Each structure stands twice: as structure tokens, then as C-alpha cells.
Coordinates of C-alpha atoms in Angstrom, one line a residue:
X1 CA 82.1 -129.6 -241.5
X2 CA 83.7 -132.7 -239.7
X3 CA 82.7 -135.0 -242.7
X4 CA 84.1 -132.5 -245.3
X5 CA 87.6 -132.4 -243.3
X6 CA 87.5 -136.3 -243.0
X7 CA 86.7 -136.3 -246.9
X8 CA 89.4 -133.6 -248.2
X9 CA 92.2 -135.2 -245.8
X10 CA 91.5 -138.7 -246.7
X11 CA 91.9 -137.6 -250.7
X12 CA 95.1 -135.8 -249.9
X13 CA 96.4 -138.9 -247.8
X14 CA 95.7 -141.1 -250.6
X15 CA 97.4 -139.2 -253.2
X16 CA 100.6 -139.1 -251.1
X17 CA 100.2 -143.0 -250.6
X18 CA 99.8 -143.6 -254.2
X19 CA 103.1 -141.3 -255.2
X20 CA 104.9 -143.8 -252.5
X21 CA 103.4 -146.8 -253.8
X22 CA 104.8 -146.2 -257.4
X23 CA 107.1 -149.2 -257.2
X24 CA 105.4 -151.5 -254.9
X25 CA 104.0 -154.8 -256.3
X26 CA 100.1 -155.5 -256.4
X27 CA 100.8 -158.5 -254.2
X28 CA 102.6 -159.1 -251.1
X29 CA 104.0 -162.5 -252.7
X30 CA 103.7 -163.4 -256.4
X31 CA 102.0 -166.4 -257.8
X32 CA 103.6 -169.6 -258.2
X33 CA 100.8 -172.1 -259.8
X34 CA 97.4 -173.4 -258.9
X35 CA 97.0 -177.0 -257.8
X36 CA 93.6 -178.2 -257.2
X37 CA 93.3 -179.8 -253.5
X38 CA 90.7 -182.3 -251.7
X39 CA 89.4 -181.5 -248.2
X40 CA 90.6 -184.1 -245.7
X41 CA 88.7 -185.7 -242.8
X42 CA 89.8 -186.6 -239.6
X43 CA 88.0 -187.3 -235.8
X44 CA 90.8 -186.4 -233.2
X45 CA 93.0 -183.4 -234.5
X46 CA 94.0 -181.8 -237.8
X47 CA 96.6 -179.1 -238.7
X48 CA 96.8 -177.0 -242.0
X49 CA 99.8 -175.0 -242.9
X50 CA 101.4 -173.5 -245.8
X51 CA 104.0 -176.2 -246.6
X52 CA 104.0 -180.0 -246.2
X53 CA 106.9 -180.3 -244.1
X54 CA 105.4 -177.7 -241.6
X55 CA 102.1 -179.7 -241.7
X56 CA 103.9 -182.7 -240.8
X57 CA 105.6 -181.3 -237.9
X58 CA 102.6 -180.2 -236.7
X59 CA 100.9 -183.5 -237.1
X60 CA 103.8 -185.3 -235.5
X61 CA 103.3 -183.0 -232.2
X62 CA 99.6 -183.6 -232.0
X63 CA 100.4 -187.2 -232.4
X64 CA 102.5 -187.0 -229.2
X65 CA 99.7 -185.8 -227.3
X66 CA 100.6 -182.1 -227.8
X67 CA 98.1 -179.4 -228.0
X68 CA 97.1 -176.7 -230.5
X69 CA 99.6 -174.1 -229.4
X70 CA 102.4 -176.8 -229.3
X71 CA 101.7 -178.0 -232.7
X72 CA 101.7 -174.3 -234.0
X73 CA 104.8 -173.6 -232.4
X74 CA 106.2 -176.5 -234.4
X75 CA 104.7 -175.6 -237.7
X76 CA 106.0 -172.1 -237.3
X77 CA 109.8 -173.1 -236.6
X78 CA 109.4 -175.2 -239.8
X79 CA 107.9 -172.6 -241.7
X80 CA 110.7 -170.3 -240.8
X81 CA 112.8 -172.5 -242.6
X82 CA 111.0 -173.7 -245.6
X83 CA 108.9 -170.7 -246.5
X84 CA 111.5 -167.8 -245.0
X85 CA 109.9 -165.2 -247.5
X86 CA 106.7 -165.1 -245.3
X87 CA 107.2 -165.6 -241.8
X88 CA 109.5 -166.3 -238.8
X89 CA 111.2 -165.5 -235.6
X90 CA 112.0 -162.3 -236.9
X91 CA 108.6 -161.1 -237.4
X92 CA 105.2 -161.0 -235.5
X93 CA 101.9 -162.7 -235.2
X94 CA 98.5 -162.5 -233.9
X95 CA 96.9 -165.9 -232.3
X96 CA 93.4 -166.7 -231.3
X97 CA 93.1 -169.4 -229.0
X98 CA 90.1 -171.3 -227.8
X99 CA 90.3 -173.6 -224.7
X100 CA 87.7 -176.4 -224.7
X101 CA 88.0 -177.2 -221.2
X102 CA 87.4 -173.6 -220.3
X103 CA 85.2 -172.5 -223.1
X104 CA 87.1 -169.4 -223.4
X105 CA 88.7 -167.5 -226.0
X106 CA 91.7 -165.5 -225.9
X107 CA 94.0 -163.4 -228.1
X108 CA 97.6 -162.9 -228.2
X109 CA 99.1 -159.8 -229.8
X110 CA 102.8 -160.6 -230.9
X111 CA 102.7 -157.7 -233.5
X112 CA 106.1 -155.8 -234.0
X113 CA 106.7 -152.3 -232.4
X114 CA 108.7 -149.5 -233.3
X115 CA 111.9 -148.8 -231.5
X116 CA 111.8 -146.1 -229.0
X117 CA 113.9 -143.6 -231.1
X118 CA 111.0 -144.0 -234.1
X119 CA 109.4 -140.7 -235.2
X120 CA 106.5 -139.8 -237.1
X121 CA 108.6 -138.5 -240.2
X122 CA 110.8 -141.6 -240.5
X123 CA 109.6 -142.4 -244.0
X124 CA 109.6 -138.9 -245.5
X125 CA 112.2 -137.8 -247.8
X126 CA 113.9 -134.2 -248.0
X127 CA 111.0 -133.0 -249.8
X128 CA 109.0 -133.8 -247.1
X129 CA 106.8 -136.3 -248.9
X130 CA 106.7 -140.2 -248.5
X131 CA 109.8 -142.0 -250.0
X132 CA 109.4 -144.9 -252.7
X133 CA 108.1 -148.4 -251.0
X134 CA 111.4 -150.2 -251.5
X135 CA 113.3 -147.3 -250.7
X136 CA 111.9 -147.6 -247.3
X137 CA 111.5 -151.6 -246.9
X138 CA 115.1 -152.7 -247.7
X139 CA 117.5 -152.1 -245.0
X140 CA 117.5 -151.5 -241.1
X141 CA 115.1 -148.4 -241.0
X142 CA 112.0 -150.7 -241.6
X143 CA 112.8 -153.3 -238.7
X144 CA 110.6 -153.4 -236.0
X145 CA 110.9 -155.5 -232.7
X146 CA 110.2 -158.9 -233.4
X147 CA 107.2 -160.0 -231.4
X148 CA 106.6 -163.7 -232.4
X149 CA 108.7 -165.4 -229.9
X150 CA 107.1 -163.8 -227.2
X151 CA 103.7 -164.5 -228.0
X152 CA 104.2 -168.1 -228.5
X153 CA 105.9 -168.1 -225.2
X154 CA 102.9 -166.3 -223.4
X155 CA 100.6 -168.6 -225.1
X156 CA 102.5 -171.9 -224.5
X157 CA 103.0 -171.2 -220.8
X158 CA 99.1 -170.8 -220.4
X159 CA 98.0 -173.6 -223.1
X160 CA 100.9 -175.9 -223.9
X161 CA 101.2 -179.5 -222.8
X162 CA 104.6 -180.6 -224.2
X163 CA 107.9 -179.0 -222.9
X164 CA 108.7 -175.8 -224.9
X165 CA 112.2 -177.5 -225.9
X166 CA 110.5 -180.5 -227.6
X167 CA 108.6 -178.4 -230.2
X168 CA 111.7 -177.1 -231.5
X169 CA 113.1 -180.5 -232.6
X170 CA 111.4 -180.9 -236.2
X171 CA 112.9 -177.9 -237.3
X172 CA 116.3 -178.2 -235.6
X173 CA 116.6 -181.7 -237.4
X174 CA 115.5 -180.0 -241.0
X175 CA 117.7 -177.3 -240.6
X176 CA 120.6 -179.5 -239.7
X177 CA 119.9 -182.3 -242.2
X178 CA 118.6 -180.0 -245.1
X179 CA 115.4 -180.0 -247.0
X180 CA 114.5 -179.8 -250.9
X181 CA 113.7 -175.9 -251.9
X182 CA 110.2 -175.9 -252.8
X183 CA 108.8 -174.8 -256.1
X184 CA 107.2 -171.6 -254.6
X185 CA 110.3 -170.5 -252.6
X186 CA 112.3 -171.1 -255.9
X187 CA 109.7 -169.1 -258.0
X188 CA 110.0 -166.0 -255.6
X189 CA 113.8 -166.1 -255.6
X190 CA 113.9 -165.9 -259.3
X191 CA 111.8 -162.8 -259.0
X192 CA 113.3 -161.2 -256.1
X193 CA 116.1 -158.5 -256.7
X194 CA 117.0 -156.9 -253.5
X195 CA 118.6 -160.1 -251.4
X196 CA 121.5 -159.5 -253.6
X197 CA 122.3 -156.2 -251.7
X198 CA 122.5 -158.1 -248.3
X199 CA 125.6 -160.6 -247.7
X200 CA 124.1 -163.0 -245.3
X201 CA 121.0 -163.6 -247.6
X202 CA 122.8 -163.5 -251.0
X203 CA 125.2 -166.1 -249.7
X204 CA 122.3 -168.2 -248.2
X205 CA 119.8 -168.0 -251.1
X206 CA 122.2 -167.9 -254.1
X207 CA 124.8 -170.2 -255.6
X208 CA 128.3 -169.2 -256.0
X209 CA 127.8 -168.2 -259.4
X210 CA 125.0 -165.7 -258.0
X211 CA 122.0 -167.1 -259.4
X212 CA 119.1 -168.0 -257.1
X213 CA 118.5 -171.2 -255.7
X214 CA 116.5 -173.8 -257.8
X215 CA 113.7 -175.9 -256.8
X216 CA 114.8 -179.4 -255.4
X217 CA 118.1 -178.3 -254.5
X218 CA 119.0 -179.4 -250.9
X219 CA 119.3 -176.4 -248.7
X220 CA 120.8 -176.6 -245.1
X221 CA 120.9 -173.9 -242.2
X222 CA 123.0 -175.1 -239.7
X223 CA 123.1 -171.5 -238.2
X224 CA 119.4 -171.4 -237.8
X225 CA 119.8 -174.7 -236.0
X226 CA 122.0 -173.4 -233.7
X227 CA 119.8 -170.5 -233.2
X228 CA 116.7 -172.7 -232.4
X229 CA 118.7 -174.8 -230.1
X230 CA 119.6 -171.8 -228.0
X231 CA 115.6 -170.7 -227.9
X232 CA 114.8 -174.3 -226.9
X233 CA 117.3 -174.4 -224.2
X234 CA 117.1 -170.9 -223.2
X235 CA 113.3 -169.7 -223.5
X236 CA 112.4 -166.6 -225.5
X237 CA 114.9 -164.6 -223.3
X238 CA 117.6 -166.2 -225.2
X239 CA 116.3 -164.3 -228.3
X240 CA 115.5 -161.0 -226.4
X241 CA 118.5 -160.8 -224.7
X242 CA 122.2 -161.8 -224.9
X243 CA 124.0 -162.9 -228.2
X244 CA 121.0 -162.9 -230.5
X245 CA 119.8 -159.7 -229.3
X246 CA 123.1 -158.2 -230.0
X247 CA 123.8 -159.3 -233.6
X248 CA 120.3 -158.6 -234.4
X249 CA 120.9 -154.8 -233.3
X250 CA 124.4 -154.9 -234.9
X251 CA 122.9 -155.9 -238.4
X252 CA 120.1 -153.3 -238.2
X253 CA 122.7 -150.6 -237.3
X254 CA 125.1 -151.7 -240.1
X255 CA 122.7 -152.3 -242.7
X256 CA 124.4 -151.0 -246.0
X257 CA 120.7 -149.5 -247.0
X258 CA 118.9 -147.8 -244.5
X259 CA 120.7 -148.3 -241.2
X260 CA 118.0 -148.7 -238.5
X261 CA 118.0 -147.3 -234.9
X262 CA 116.7 -150.6 -233.0
X263 CA 118.5 -151.0 -229.4
X264 CA 119.0 -153.9 -227.0
X265 CA 116.5 -151.8 -224.6
X266 CA 113.9 -152.0 -227.5
X267 CA 114.3 -155.9 -227.6
X268 CA 114.5 -156.3 -223.9
X269 CA 111.4 -154.2 -223.2
X270 CA 109.1 -156.1 -225.8
X271 CA 106.1 -157.6 -224.2
X272 CA 103.4 -159.6 -226.0
X273 CA 99.8 -158.4 -225.0
X274 CA 96.7 -160.5 -224.3
X275 CA 93.6 -158.6 -225.7
X276 CA 90.2 -159.0 -225.7
X277 CA 88.6 -160.9 -228.6
X278 CA 86.5 -158.8 -230.9
X279 CA 83.3 -161.3 -232.0
X280 CA 80.1 -160.7 -233.8
X281 CA 77.2 -162.7 -235.1
X282 CA 76.5 -163.7 -238.7
X283 CA 73.2 -165.6 -239.5
X284 CA 73.3 -167.4 -236.1
X285 CA 76.9 -168.1 -236.1
X286 CA 79.3 -166.2 -233.8
X287 CA 82.5 -164.9 -235.6
X288 CA 85.6 -164.1 -233.3
X289 CA 89.0 -162.7 -234.2
X290 CA 91.6 -160.3 -233.2
X291 CA 91.0 -156.9 -232.4
X292 CA 93.2 -153.6 -232.7
X293 CA 96.0 -153.3 -233.8
X294 CA 94.7 -155.7 -236.2
X295 CA 92.1 -154.3 -238.6
X296 CA 91.1 -157.7 -239.5
X297 CA 88.4 -159.1 -237.4
X298 CA 86.7 -155.6 -237.1
X299 CA 86.5 -155.0 -240.8
X300 CA 85.5 -158.7 -241.7
X301 CA 82.7 -158.4 -239.1
X302 CA 81.6 -155.0 -240.8
X303 CA 81.6 -156.5 -244.1
X304 CA 79.5 -159.6 -242.9
X305 CA 77.3 -157.5 -240.8
X306 CA 76.4 -155.4 -243.9
X307 CA 76.1 -158.3 -246.0
X308 CA 73.6 -159.8 -243.6
X309 CA 70.9 -157.2 -244.7
X310 CA 71.0 -159.1 -248.2
X311 CA 70.2 -162.7 -249.2
X312 CA 73.2 -164.2 -250.7
X313 CA 71.9 -167.7 -250.7
X314 CA 69.8 -166.8 -253.9
X315 CA 73.0 -165.6 -255.4
X316 CA 75.2 -168.2 -256.7
X317 CA 79.0 -167.7 -255.3
X318 CA 80.5 -166.5 -258.5
X319 CA 77.4 -164.2 -259.9
X320 CA 77.1 -160.7 -260.7
X321 CA 74.9 -159.9 -257.8
X322 CA 77.4 -161.8 -255.3
X323 CA 80.2 -159.9 -256.8
X324 CA 78.4 -156.7 -256.7
X325 CA 77.3 -156.7 -253.1
X326 CA 80.5 -158.1 -251.6
X327 CA 82.4 -155.5 -253.4
X328 CA 80.1 -152.8 -252.0
X329 CA 80.3 -154.1 -248.5
X330 CA 84.0 -154.0 -248.7
X331 CA 84.0 -150.3 -249.9
X332 CA 82.2 -149.3 -246.7
X333 CA 84.2 -151.4 -244.3
X334 CA 87.8 -150.5 -245.9
X335 CA 86.7 -147.0 -245.9
X336 CA 85.9 -146.9 -241.8
X337 CA 89.0 -149.2 -241.5
X338 CA 91.4 -146.5 -243.1
X339 CA 90.0 -143.6 -240.6
X340 CA 89.4 -145.5 -237.3
X341 CA 91.6 -148.4 -236.6
X342 CA 95.1 -148.3 -235.3
X343 CA 97.1 -149.3 -232.1
X344 CA 94.5 -149.2 -229.2
X345 CA 97.4 -148.2 -226.8
X346 CA 97.8 -144.7 -228.8
X347 CA 94.3 -144.1 -230.3
X348 CA 90.7 -144.4 -229.0
X349 CA 89.2 -147.1 -231.5
X350 CA 85.5 -147.2 -231.4
X351 CA 85.1 -151.0 -232.2
X352 CA 81.5 -151.1 -230.5
X353 CA 80.4 -148.4 -232.5
X354 CA 81.9 -149.7 -235.7
X355 CA 80.1 -153.3 -234.8
X356 CA 76.7 -151.8 -233.6
X357 CA 73.8 -153.2 -235.4
X358 CA 72.1 -149.9 -236.0
X359 CA 75.2 -148.5 -237.5
X360 CA 75.9 -151.2 -239.7
X361 CA 72.2 -151.1 -241.1
X362 CA 73.0 -147.5 -242.0
X363 CA 76.1 -148.5 -243.9
X364 CA 73.9 -151.3 -245.7
X365 CA 71.4 -148.8 -246.9
X366 CA 73.9 -147.2 -248.6
X367 CA 74.1 -150.0 -251.3
X368 CA 72.1 -149.9 -254.4
X369 CA 71.4 -153.3 -256.1
X370 CA 71.6 -151.4 -259.9
X371 CA 74.5 -149.1 -259.4
X372 CA 78.1 -149.2 -257.6
X373 CA 79.7 -146.4 -255.6
X374 CA 82.7 -145.1 -256.8
X375 CA 84.5 -144.3 -253.4
X376 CA 83.0 -144.8 -250.0
X377 CA 83.3 -142.4 -247.6
X378 CA 83.8 -143.4 -243.6
X379 CA 80.7 -143.4 -241.6
X380 CA 80.2 -141.9 -238.0
X381 CA 79.8 -144.6 -235.5
X382 CA 79.2 -143.9 -231.9
X383 CA 82.7 -143.0 -230.4
X384 CA 84.5 -141.0 -227.9
X385 CA 85.0 -137.3 -229.3
X386 CA 88.4 -137.1 -230.9
X387 CA 90.4 -135.2 -233.6
X388 CA 89.7 -137.3 -236.5
X389 CA 92.1 -137.1 -239.4
X390 CA 92.1 -138.2 -243.1
X391 CA 91.9 -141.7 -244.5
X392 CA 95.0 -143.9 -243.8
X393 CA 96.6 -145.5 -246.8
X394 CA 99.5 -147.6 -245.8
X395 CA 100.9 -150.0 -248.5
X396 CA 100.7 -152.9 -246.4
X397 CA 102.2 -155.5 -248.5
X398 CA 103.0 -158.2 -246.1
X399 CA 104.3 -161.5 -246.9
X400 CA 102.3 -163.5 -244.3
X401 CA 101.5 -167.3 -243.5
X402 CA 98.4 -168.9 -241.8
X403 CA 98.2 -172.0 -239.4
X404 CA 94.9 -173.5 -238.4
X405 CA 94.9 -176.3 -235.6
X406 CA 92.5 -178.3 -233.8
X407 CA 93.7 -180.9 -231.2
X408 CA 92.3 -183.7 -229.3
X409 CA 91.4 -181.7 -226.3
X410 CA 89.0 -179.5 -228.0
X411 CA 91.1 -176.8 -228.4
X412 CA 91.9 -174.9 -231.3
X413 CA 94.2 -171.9 -232.7
X414 CA 94.0 -169.6 -235.8
X415 CA 97.3 -168.0 -236.0
X416 CA 98.4 -165.4 -239.0
X417 CA 102.0 -164.6 -238.8
X418 CA 104.4 -162.5 -241.0
X419 CA 107.5 -160.6 -241.8
X420 CA 105.8 -158.1 -243.8
X421 CA 107.1 -157.9 -247.3
X422 CA 108.2 -160.9 -249.2
X423 CA 111.7 -161.7 -247.6
X424 CA 111.1 -158.8 -245.1
X425 CA 114.1 -156.1 -244.9
X426 CA 116.3 -158.8 -246.5
X427 CA 118.7 -158.6 -243.5
X428 CA 119.5 -162.1 -242.4
X429 CA 120.7 -162.8 -238.9
X430 CA 121.8 -166.2 -237.6
X431 CA 119.9 -167.9 -240.2
X432 CA 116.6 -166.0 -240.3
X433 CA 115.2 -162.8 -242.0
X434 CA 114.2 -159.8 -240.2
X435 CA 110.8 -157.9 -240.8
X436 CA 110.2 -154.6 -242.4
X437 CA 107.1 -154.2 -240.3
X438 CA 107.5 -150.6 -239.6
X439 CA 106.2 -149.9 -243.4
X440 CA 102.8 -150.9 -242.5
X441 CA 102.5 -147.6 -240.6
X442 CA 101.2 -144.4 -242.6
X443 CA 104.0 -143.1 -244.5
X444 CA 102.5 -139.6 -244.3
X445 CA 102.3 -138.9 -240.6
X446 CA 99.9 -135.6 -240.6
X447 CA 97.1 -134.3 -242.6
X448 CA 96.2 -130.5 -242.2
X449 CA 98.4 -130.2 -239.2
X450 CA 97.2 -133.0 -237.1
X451 CA 98.5 -136.4 -237.0
X452 CA 97.3 -139.6 -238.7
X453 CA 96.1 -142.5 -236.4
X454 CA 98.3 -145.4 -237.9
X455 CA 101.6 -142.7 -237.9
X456 CA 104.8 -144.0 -236.6
X457 CA 105.5 -143.6 -233.0
X458 CA 107.9 -144.9 -230.3
X459 CA 106.7 -148.3 -229.0
X460 CA 103.8 -148.4 -231.1
X461 CA 102.3 -151.5 -233.4
X462 CA 101.5 -150.9 -236.8
X463 CA 97.9 -151.5 -237.8
X464 CA 97.6 -155.0 -239.7
X465 CA 94.9 -156.7 -241.7
X466 CA 95.7 -160.1 -240.5
X467 CA 92.4 -162.0 -239.7
X468 CA 92.8 -165.4 -237.8
X469 CA 89.3 -166.4 -237.3
X470 CA 87.4 -168.9 -234.9
X471 CA 83.8 -169.5 -235.5
X472 CA 80.9 -171.0 -233.0
X473 CA 77.7 -172.5 -234.2
X474 CA 74.4 -171.2 -232.4
X475 CA 74.9 -173.8 -229.5
X476 CA 78.2 -172.2 -229.1
X477 CA 80.1 -175.5 -230.3
X478 CA 83.7 -174.8 -232.3
X479 CA 82.6 -174.9 -235.7
X480 CA 85.7 -173.5 -237.9
X481 CA 89.1 -172.3 -237.8
X482 CA 90.4 -170.2 -240.7
X483 CA 92.7 -167.3 -241.9
X484 CA 94.8 -166.2 -244.7
X485 CA 97.9 -164.3 -245.9
X486 CA 97.5 -161.8 -248.4
X487 CA 98.1 -158.2 -247.2
X488 CA 95.2 -155.7 -246.9
X489 CA 93.3 -158.2 -249.3
X490 CA 93.4 -160.7 -246.2
X491 CA 90.2 -159.2 -245.0
X492 CA 88.2 -160.0 -248.4
X493 CA 89.7 -163.4 -248.3
X494 CA 88.6 -164.4 -244.9
X495 CA 85.2 -162.8 -245.5
X496 CA 84.7 -164.6 -248.7
X497 CA 85.5 -167.8 -247.0
X498 CA 83.2 -167.2 -244.3
X499 CA 80.3 -166.5 -246.7
X500 CA 81.1 -169.4 -248.6
X501 CA 81.1 -171.7 -245.6
X502 CA 77.9 -170.1 -244.0
X503 CA 75.8 -168.9 -247.0
X504 CA 76.5 -171.3 -249.3
X505 CA 77.4 -174.2 -247.2
X506 CA 80.4 -175.0 -249.0
X507 CA 83.3 -177.6 -248.3
X508 CA 86.4 -176.3 -246.9
X509 CA 88.2 -177.2 -250.1
X510 CA 85.6 -175.2 -252.1
X511 CA 85.7 -172.2 -249.8
X512 CA 89.3 -172.2 -250.2
X513 CA 89.2 -172.3 -253.7
X514 CA 86.5 -169.8 -254.6
X515 CA 87.7 -167.3 -257.4
X516 CA 88.4 -163.9 -255.5
X517 CA 86.7 -160.8 -255.9
X518 CA 86.3 -157.7 -253.6
X519 CA 87.0 -153.9 -253.4
X520 CA 89.3 -152.2 -250.7
X521 CA 87.4 -149.2 -251.3
X522 CA 89.0 -148.6 -254.6
X523 CA 88.5 -150.6 -257.7
X524 CA 86.5 -153.9 -257.7
X525 CA 89.2 -156.5 -258.0
X526 CA 88.7 -159.6 -259.9
X527 CA 91.1 -162.7 -259.8
X528 CA 92.8 -163.4 -263.1
X529 CA 92.1 -166.5 -265.1
X530 CA 88.9 -167.3 -262.8
X531 CA 84.9 -167.2 -263.6
X532 CA 85.1 -163.9 -261.5
X533 CA 87.1 -162.1 -264.3
X534 CA 84.6 -162.9 -266.8
X535 CA 82.3 -160.6 -264.8
X536 CA 84.0 -157.5 -265.6
X537 CA 82.1 -156.2 -268.6
X538 CA 78.8 -156.7 -266.7
X539 CA 80.3 -155.0 -263.2
X540 CA 81.2 -152.0 -265.6
X541 CA 77.7 -151.5 -266.7
X542 CA 77.0 -151.1 -263.0
X543 CA 79.4 -148.6 -262.6
X544 CA 82.3 -150.7 -261.3
X545 CA 85.8 -149.7 -262.0
X546 CA 87.4 -153.1 -262.4
X547 CA 91.0 -154.5 -262.1
X548 CA 91.7 -158.0 -263.1
X549 CA 94.7 -159.2 -261.2
X550 CA 96.5 -162.0 -259.4
X551 CA 95.0 -162.7 -256.0
X552 CA 97.5 -165.2 -254.2
X553 CA 95.5 -166.0 -250.9
X554 CA 96.7 -168.9 -248.6
X555 CA 93.5 -169.7 -247.0
X556 CA 93.7 -172.7 -244.6
X557 CA 90.2 -173.9 -243.3
X558 CA 89.1 -176.5 -240.6
X559 CA 85.5 -177.0 -240.3
X560 CA 83.6 -179.3 -238.2
X561 CA 81.2 -181.7 -239.9
X562 CA 79.3 -183.9 -237.8
X563 CA 81.6 -185.7 -235.7
X564 CA 84.5 -185.1 -237.9
X565 CA 87.0 -182.3 -239.0
X566 CA 87.3 -181.4 -242.5
X567 CA 90.4 -179.5 -243.5
X568 CA 91.8 -177.9 -246.7
X569 CA 94.6 -175.7 -247.8
X570 CA 94.4 -173.1 -250.7
X571 CA 95.1 -174.4 -254.1
X572 CA 97.2 -171.0 -254.9
X573 CA 100.1 -172.0 -252.3
X574 CA 102.0 -175.3 -251.6
X575 CA 99.6 -175.7 -248.0
X576 CA 98.4 -178.9 -246.9
X577 CA 96.0 -180.3 -244.0
X578 CA 96.6 -183.2 -242.2
X579 CA 94.9 -185.2 -239.5
X580 CA 94.1 -188.3 -237.5

């Protein structure tokens, strides 16, 4: 009976979600070209990020003797400036940090929270059904309490080596002096139609004649420089209290589209949380990441744990068998993700049960070599008895960025950071964009009279797919640091990169450039214009429902090879790796 209730409610939730998703894009951020890249080597330290100017800022800080968290802060502030559509101080992040001296892994949850006034029916229309995606995104109602600066502050207090204020200087300098608009930013601005609705964003991202900025145009942001100076001098409190906080609240409340209910008390009450890392084994390696409210590490580890029952070494990286097995494992893992994973402060999440070896063996036994599943049903891991509900199908299209760093002291940091949709809520305050993170909650709050685990609730953190990952070898030595943007596809991107690094022993550049494929418990998705897409007909013969599409990852990998670090950035975006 319980399994029947799970199946029926899951179908109902999916139908509602598909209706809400009618105007949502396939990708969080559109494609902007492909540039082949080689891996770079270094002995002392390395940083990889989504923009050369941001990577250079991290390199500068590491060269001054900074730690991994010091470099990440500098990188993030520059990304806020040069890649504003993806992340920034108006959003949130998950950080996975390894201390070489202590040999200790720590994770920091800087996920945004819902305002105290938020209620489960927030994104339902007058008819009681979920509203369209962009009707929810644009404006103040989608804005959650930003968590990024509190998380960076907490991590810096524990692991920083350089003064907090010093880490903001590269971004302040760029904001004041100006920088050239990158081709990727220009491409996304040309496609963007909602920024025009918001006065401050329209003025910043467009020319006086209303046309979007072009690649190569010089862009200055003195207002953001002033904001960064205030935070550099006053710490994170300068953001969460005082004039900046008041301006954030006023912007949310005064939004011409969907005014929100964020308050000064919501900002002042926000706290970043240190959480236990989630780790699992894969072919002798220890793979670690962020636990709930991120679904990233749990779902990545489920995919790997299922695949460990199969030999992938004998299947070439882009072969029918590799794509079939990887996609089937994804269906099973995403089915569990949709049912069980949410904010652990509100829901009992059965992490141990989901990652138990005997449970994953049961799930793997459902995979057949010669035939594909249609849609996987959730399993039943060991767990506390609770009232489980239907599968949650939030739209989750976060515009996101990933930073990987190793420093000269043996420390490492994987940080994935986001403002949700490309350009977030489109609300711009003091030179930065505010997130629309609340649309990562389930739009449909109930099924069959019972609450969905990932429904909106006051002060709750929405579930995420971000999967910052750190890997250790069989001797416990730091081995790799990686992660990617990409909405709910992040999980498949990171799992595929790990299979590339471990099973196929690929160089970081090769792993980052692998043609993408996988399933999120729906169609088997194949990356358009790659060798993976050529397998479509063969996969259909196995019963796969195939979708060929753009798959715009932004994977940044640093891996130890002997006594050197090898780093690479995804060819699908503008990222670089640099080290010494």
C-alpha cells in the first residue's frame, strides 16, 4: 500500500510540475560556444574558476600566502562582477573544505532560507495550481535570505590566513576601473528578456538606447565597489544589518513584479551552518561532498554505488553500454532524490539508508543490460517511520558557478555558488543581483492531503543539486577537487566526471570535456553535437526515451598526479585553471 501511495502521488506531483514548467528553459544558462582546453600543471597551488579574471584573483591571493578559503573569497567577489548572471553576494553556496594539517573535512551550508512569512502555497495561483515558472521567478516573491557571505565569513574565521579586507581588493579594483564584458555574458544578455522590467538592472546591463551590452564593452560598477568596501571593512554584518540590508528589503518589497515579504529580521537572523560531510567509497577511493539540504553528494554517491556493481573499464567512455548503465543508475538515484531529500532541519532524511551497500546492491539489481527502465520508482531504504509523500519535481534551474582550489599548505576547497535562475530575480541592489532561490522549493506543497518534503516553509532551505566534491585515494591522500553548475543536471555532470577520472583514468581536461549523457528519471539526455548524440537510435532500441539537448556544464577539476596538481576548466564556458 505504501509503495502504491508513493507511485500515485509521485505521478500527480509530476503532472503539476510539468504544467508549471511550460515556460521554463531546458538549461539554467544557455550555451555560448565551445573552446577546447588543455590541463595545466602546478606543484604548490592551483585555482580553477569560471572566468579568467576571477581565476587570476585567486592566483594572486594564493601567491601572497593565502589559504584555499582566502582564494575562494577573492574569486567569488570577482565572479559576482564578471559573471553576475550565475552567482554573487545576493545568493548562496555550499563549501566543502579539507584541512591538510588537521586531516579534517568540513562542510559549510550557506544556502538561502525562506522568509519567516513564507507559506507552502506561495507559488500557487488562484486556481490552486502551480503558477508558471517565470511568473514565480521575476520579482521579490522568489527572493530568499542570501547565505553566501555568512558561509564565507564562518569558513574564513576557521581557515583563513590573510585579512578579510584584503580578499576584496581585486574585485574592488575591477569594479572601480572597469572590465571588458565577456562573450558569454554578452550572449546571455542578448537572450534575456526579463531584466528590462527592473529599472536598476536595465540601466546597468543595457546601453542608453536599450540594447544589451556587447562583448568587449567596458563595464564599471562603482556602486558594487562601494558595497564591497563596506563589507571588507565591516565584515558580513555590514551586509546583514544596516543600510545594505535596508536596501535589500526595500527592493524586494517594492518590486514591480511580485513584491516579496523579506524583512530586516530575516536578514539579521540568518546563520550559516557547519554540517557533517557525506562520504562513500568508489573503487577504493573515498568521495565526499555536501549533505542535505543539498541532494548532490547523496545522489552522486548513489549513482556511483550502483555503477560499482558493473565493470565500466571495459566500456569506452562514449559507448552504448556506458551510456545505458549510467542513465539507468541515474534513474534509480533521482527517483530516491525526489522522494527523500530536503532540508534536514525540517525532514528526517535517511542518508545512511540511501547509501547502505546492501540497499544500493538491491537498486543495481533492477538494471538490465538489454532493456531500459521507463521510469524508476523510489526504493525503500532503512529509515525512521514517517509519512512519505509523492515524488517532488521542482524546476530547479539554478544559474550557478563552481570554484576548485588547492593551496600551498595542503588545504583544498570545493565551492558551488548560485543565485538560481540566470540573473536571479532580476532585482539589482547596490550593484549586485538578488537570488530567486525560493523557486527551488516544490511549487506543489501537498499531495493527497500530506505535505511534500521540499515544500516552502518559514526559514527553511530549499533542496539543491549542487555537488562540490573532494576525493581521497586509498591511502587517505587528497586526490581531486571538483564540481559543476548545471541545475539538477549537476549530479550527472559530477558523477560522470568522477567515473572519467577513476574508471577511465582520464586527464582532468578529458574528464571535463566528456560528451554528456544521463537521465534524471525521465528521458535519457544526450549532449547535442557530440558523439553521445550519435547513440540515440541504438539507445531507442533498448527502450530509452531519448532527448538530444544542450548540456551546458561548467566543470572545474583539480587532480593530483604524482607530485603535481593538474587542473582544467570545462570547454563549454569561459573558465580557466592556473597554478604555480
